[in-house]
mmCIF file with all atom_site columns, C-alpha atoms in Angstrom:
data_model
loop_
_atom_site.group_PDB
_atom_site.id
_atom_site.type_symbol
_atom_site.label_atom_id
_atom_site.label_alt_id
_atom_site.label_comp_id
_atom_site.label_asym_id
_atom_site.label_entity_id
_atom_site.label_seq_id
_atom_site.pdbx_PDB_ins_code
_atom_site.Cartn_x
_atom_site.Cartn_y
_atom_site.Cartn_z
_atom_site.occupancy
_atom_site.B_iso_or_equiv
_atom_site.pdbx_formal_charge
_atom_site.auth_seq_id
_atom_site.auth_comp_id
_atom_site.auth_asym_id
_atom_site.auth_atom_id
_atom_site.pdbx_PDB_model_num
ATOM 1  C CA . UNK A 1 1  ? 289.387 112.078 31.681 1.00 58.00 ? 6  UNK A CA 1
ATOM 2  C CA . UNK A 1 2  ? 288.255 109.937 34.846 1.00 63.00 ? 7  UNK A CA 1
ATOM 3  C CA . UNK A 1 3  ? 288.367 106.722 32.786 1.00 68.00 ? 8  UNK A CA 1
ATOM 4  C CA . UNK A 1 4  ? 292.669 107.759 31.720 1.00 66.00 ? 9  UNK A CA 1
ATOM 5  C CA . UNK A 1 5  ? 293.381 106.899 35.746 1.00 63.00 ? 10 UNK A CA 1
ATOM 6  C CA . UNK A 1 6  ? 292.200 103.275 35.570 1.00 67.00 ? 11 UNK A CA 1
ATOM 7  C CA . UNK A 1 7  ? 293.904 102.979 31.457 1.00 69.00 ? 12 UNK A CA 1
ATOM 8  C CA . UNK A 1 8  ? 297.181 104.666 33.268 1.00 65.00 ? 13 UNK A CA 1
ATOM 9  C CA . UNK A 1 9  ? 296.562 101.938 36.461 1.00 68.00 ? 14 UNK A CA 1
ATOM 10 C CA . UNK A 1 10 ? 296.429 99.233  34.403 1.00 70.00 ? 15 UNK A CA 1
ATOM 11 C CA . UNK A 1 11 ? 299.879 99.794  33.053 1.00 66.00 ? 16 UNK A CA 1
ATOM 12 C CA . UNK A 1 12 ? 301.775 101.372 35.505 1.00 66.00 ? 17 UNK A CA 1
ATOM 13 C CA . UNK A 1 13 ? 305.075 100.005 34.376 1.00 67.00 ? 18 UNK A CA 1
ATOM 14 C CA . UNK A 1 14 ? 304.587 101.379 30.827 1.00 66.00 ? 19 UNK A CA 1
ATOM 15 C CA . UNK A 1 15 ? 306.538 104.579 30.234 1.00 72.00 ? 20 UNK A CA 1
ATOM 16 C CA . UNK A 1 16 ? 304.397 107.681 29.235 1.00 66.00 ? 21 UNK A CA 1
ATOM 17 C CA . UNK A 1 17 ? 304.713 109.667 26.688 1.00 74.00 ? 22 UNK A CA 1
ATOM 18 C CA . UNK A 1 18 ? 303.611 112.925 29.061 1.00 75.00 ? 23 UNK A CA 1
ATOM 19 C CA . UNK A 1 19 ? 303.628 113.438 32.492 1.00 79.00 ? 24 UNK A CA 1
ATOM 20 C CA . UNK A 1 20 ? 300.710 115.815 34.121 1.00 79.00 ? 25 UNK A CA 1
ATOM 21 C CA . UNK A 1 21 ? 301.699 117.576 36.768 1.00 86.00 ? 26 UNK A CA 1
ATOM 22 C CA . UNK A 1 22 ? 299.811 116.122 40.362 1.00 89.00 ? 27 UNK A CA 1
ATOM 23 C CA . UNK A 1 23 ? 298.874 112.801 38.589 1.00 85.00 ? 28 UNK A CA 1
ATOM 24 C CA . UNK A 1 24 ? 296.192 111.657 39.707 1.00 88.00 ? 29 UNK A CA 1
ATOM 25 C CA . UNK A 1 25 ? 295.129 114.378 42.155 1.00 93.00 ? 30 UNK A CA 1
ATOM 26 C CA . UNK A 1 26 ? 293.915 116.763 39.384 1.00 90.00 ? 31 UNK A CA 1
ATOM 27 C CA . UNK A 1 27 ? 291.641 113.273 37.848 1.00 89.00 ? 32 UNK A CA 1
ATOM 28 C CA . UNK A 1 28 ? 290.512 112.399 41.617 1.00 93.00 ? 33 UNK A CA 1
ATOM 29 C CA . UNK A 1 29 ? 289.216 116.666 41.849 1.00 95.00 ? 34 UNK A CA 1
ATOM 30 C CA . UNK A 1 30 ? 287.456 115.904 38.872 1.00 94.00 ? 35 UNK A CA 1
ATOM 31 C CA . UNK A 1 31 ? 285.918 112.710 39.432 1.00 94.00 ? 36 UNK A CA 1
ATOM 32 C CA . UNK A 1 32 ? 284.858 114.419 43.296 1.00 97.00 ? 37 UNK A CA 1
ATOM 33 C CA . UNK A 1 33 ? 283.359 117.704 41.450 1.00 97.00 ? 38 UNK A CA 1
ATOM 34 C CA . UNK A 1 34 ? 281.124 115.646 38.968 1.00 95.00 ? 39 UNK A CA 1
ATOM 35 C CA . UNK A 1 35 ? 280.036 113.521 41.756 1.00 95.00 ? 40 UNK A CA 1
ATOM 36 C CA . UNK A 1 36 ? 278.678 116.152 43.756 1.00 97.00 ? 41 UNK A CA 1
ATOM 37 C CA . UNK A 1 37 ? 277.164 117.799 40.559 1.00 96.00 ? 42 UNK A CA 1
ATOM 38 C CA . UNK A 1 38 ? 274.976 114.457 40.300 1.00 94.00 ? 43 UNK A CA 1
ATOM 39 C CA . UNK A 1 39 ? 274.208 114.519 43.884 1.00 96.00 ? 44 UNK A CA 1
ATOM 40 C CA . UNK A 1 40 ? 272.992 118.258 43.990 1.00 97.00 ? 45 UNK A CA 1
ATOM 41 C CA . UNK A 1 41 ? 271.148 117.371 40.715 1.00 96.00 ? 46 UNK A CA 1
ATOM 42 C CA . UNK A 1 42 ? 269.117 114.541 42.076 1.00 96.00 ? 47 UNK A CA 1
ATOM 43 C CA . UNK A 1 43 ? 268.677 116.247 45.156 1.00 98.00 ? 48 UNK A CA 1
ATOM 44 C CA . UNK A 1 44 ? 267.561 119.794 43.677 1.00 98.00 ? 49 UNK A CA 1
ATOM 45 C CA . UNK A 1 45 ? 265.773 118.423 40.593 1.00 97.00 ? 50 UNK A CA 1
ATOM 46 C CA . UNK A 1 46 ? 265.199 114.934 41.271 1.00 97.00 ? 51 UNK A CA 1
ATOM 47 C CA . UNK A 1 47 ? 262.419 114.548 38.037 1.00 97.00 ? 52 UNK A CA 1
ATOM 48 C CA . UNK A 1 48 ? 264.954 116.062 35.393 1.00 96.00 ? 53 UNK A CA 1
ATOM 49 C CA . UNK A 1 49 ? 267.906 113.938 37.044 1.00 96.00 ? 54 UNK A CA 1
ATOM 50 C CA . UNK A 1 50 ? 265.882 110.823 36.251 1.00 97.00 ? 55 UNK A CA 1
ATOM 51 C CA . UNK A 1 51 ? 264.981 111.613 32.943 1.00 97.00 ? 56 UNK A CA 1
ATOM 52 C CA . UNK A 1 52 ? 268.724 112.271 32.207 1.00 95.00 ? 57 UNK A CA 1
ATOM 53 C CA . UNK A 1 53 ? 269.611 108.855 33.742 1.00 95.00 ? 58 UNK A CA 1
ATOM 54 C CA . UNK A 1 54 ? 266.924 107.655 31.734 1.00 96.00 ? 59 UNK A CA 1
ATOM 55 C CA . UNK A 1 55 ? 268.627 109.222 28.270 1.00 95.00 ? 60 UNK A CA 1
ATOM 56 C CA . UNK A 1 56 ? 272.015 107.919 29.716 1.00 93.00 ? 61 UNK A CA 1
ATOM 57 C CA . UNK A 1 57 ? 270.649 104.212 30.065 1.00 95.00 ? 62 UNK A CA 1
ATOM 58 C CA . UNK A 1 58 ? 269.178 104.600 26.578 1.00 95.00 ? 63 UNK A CA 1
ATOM 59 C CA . UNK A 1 59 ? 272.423 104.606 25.039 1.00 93.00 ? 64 UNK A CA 1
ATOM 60 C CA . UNK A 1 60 ? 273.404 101.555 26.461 1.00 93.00 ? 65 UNK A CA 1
ATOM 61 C CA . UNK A 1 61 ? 272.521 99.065  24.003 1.00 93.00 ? 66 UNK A CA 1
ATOM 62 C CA . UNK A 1 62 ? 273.953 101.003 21.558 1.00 90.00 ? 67 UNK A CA 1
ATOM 63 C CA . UNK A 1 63 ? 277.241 100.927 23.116 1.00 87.00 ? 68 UNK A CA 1
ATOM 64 C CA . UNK A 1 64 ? 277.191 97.612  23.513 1.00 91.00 ? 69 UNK A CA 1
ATOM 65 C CA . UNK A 1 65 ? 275.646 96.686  19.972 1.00 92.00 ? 70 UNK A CA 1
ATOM 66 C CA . UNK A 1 66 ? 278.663 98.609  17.890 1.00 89.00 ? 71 UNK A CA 1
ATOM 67 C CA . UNK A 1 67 ? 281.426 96.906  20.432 1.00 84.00 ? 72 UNK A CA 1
#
């Protein structure tokens, strides 16, 4: 969902097939509540929060491998 607002941005004189209501309040609420999940993560559980990152960054080669 967060990535839609920069796709959307990046043709903003393309005509949409929907419209959501608020666009793009209810993407900027959602981007702002996962941020501050992250934060209290690393703050709370700082060792779990880094092994997570650490399964995140795994995946990165393999993103950019089957591109």
């Amino acid at each position: 969902p967060a990535a839609l607002l920069f796709v959307l941005l990046r043709h903003a004189g393309a005509r949409a097939s929907f419209r959501v209501p608020g666009h793009p309040l209810p993407t900027l609420l959602f981007i702002a509540a996962q941020w501050t999940i992250v934060v209290s993560t690393f703050a709370h559980d700082p060792q779990r929060a880094f092994v997570g990152l650490g399964i995140a960054l795994l995946g990165l080669p393999i993103y950019f491998l089957s591109r």
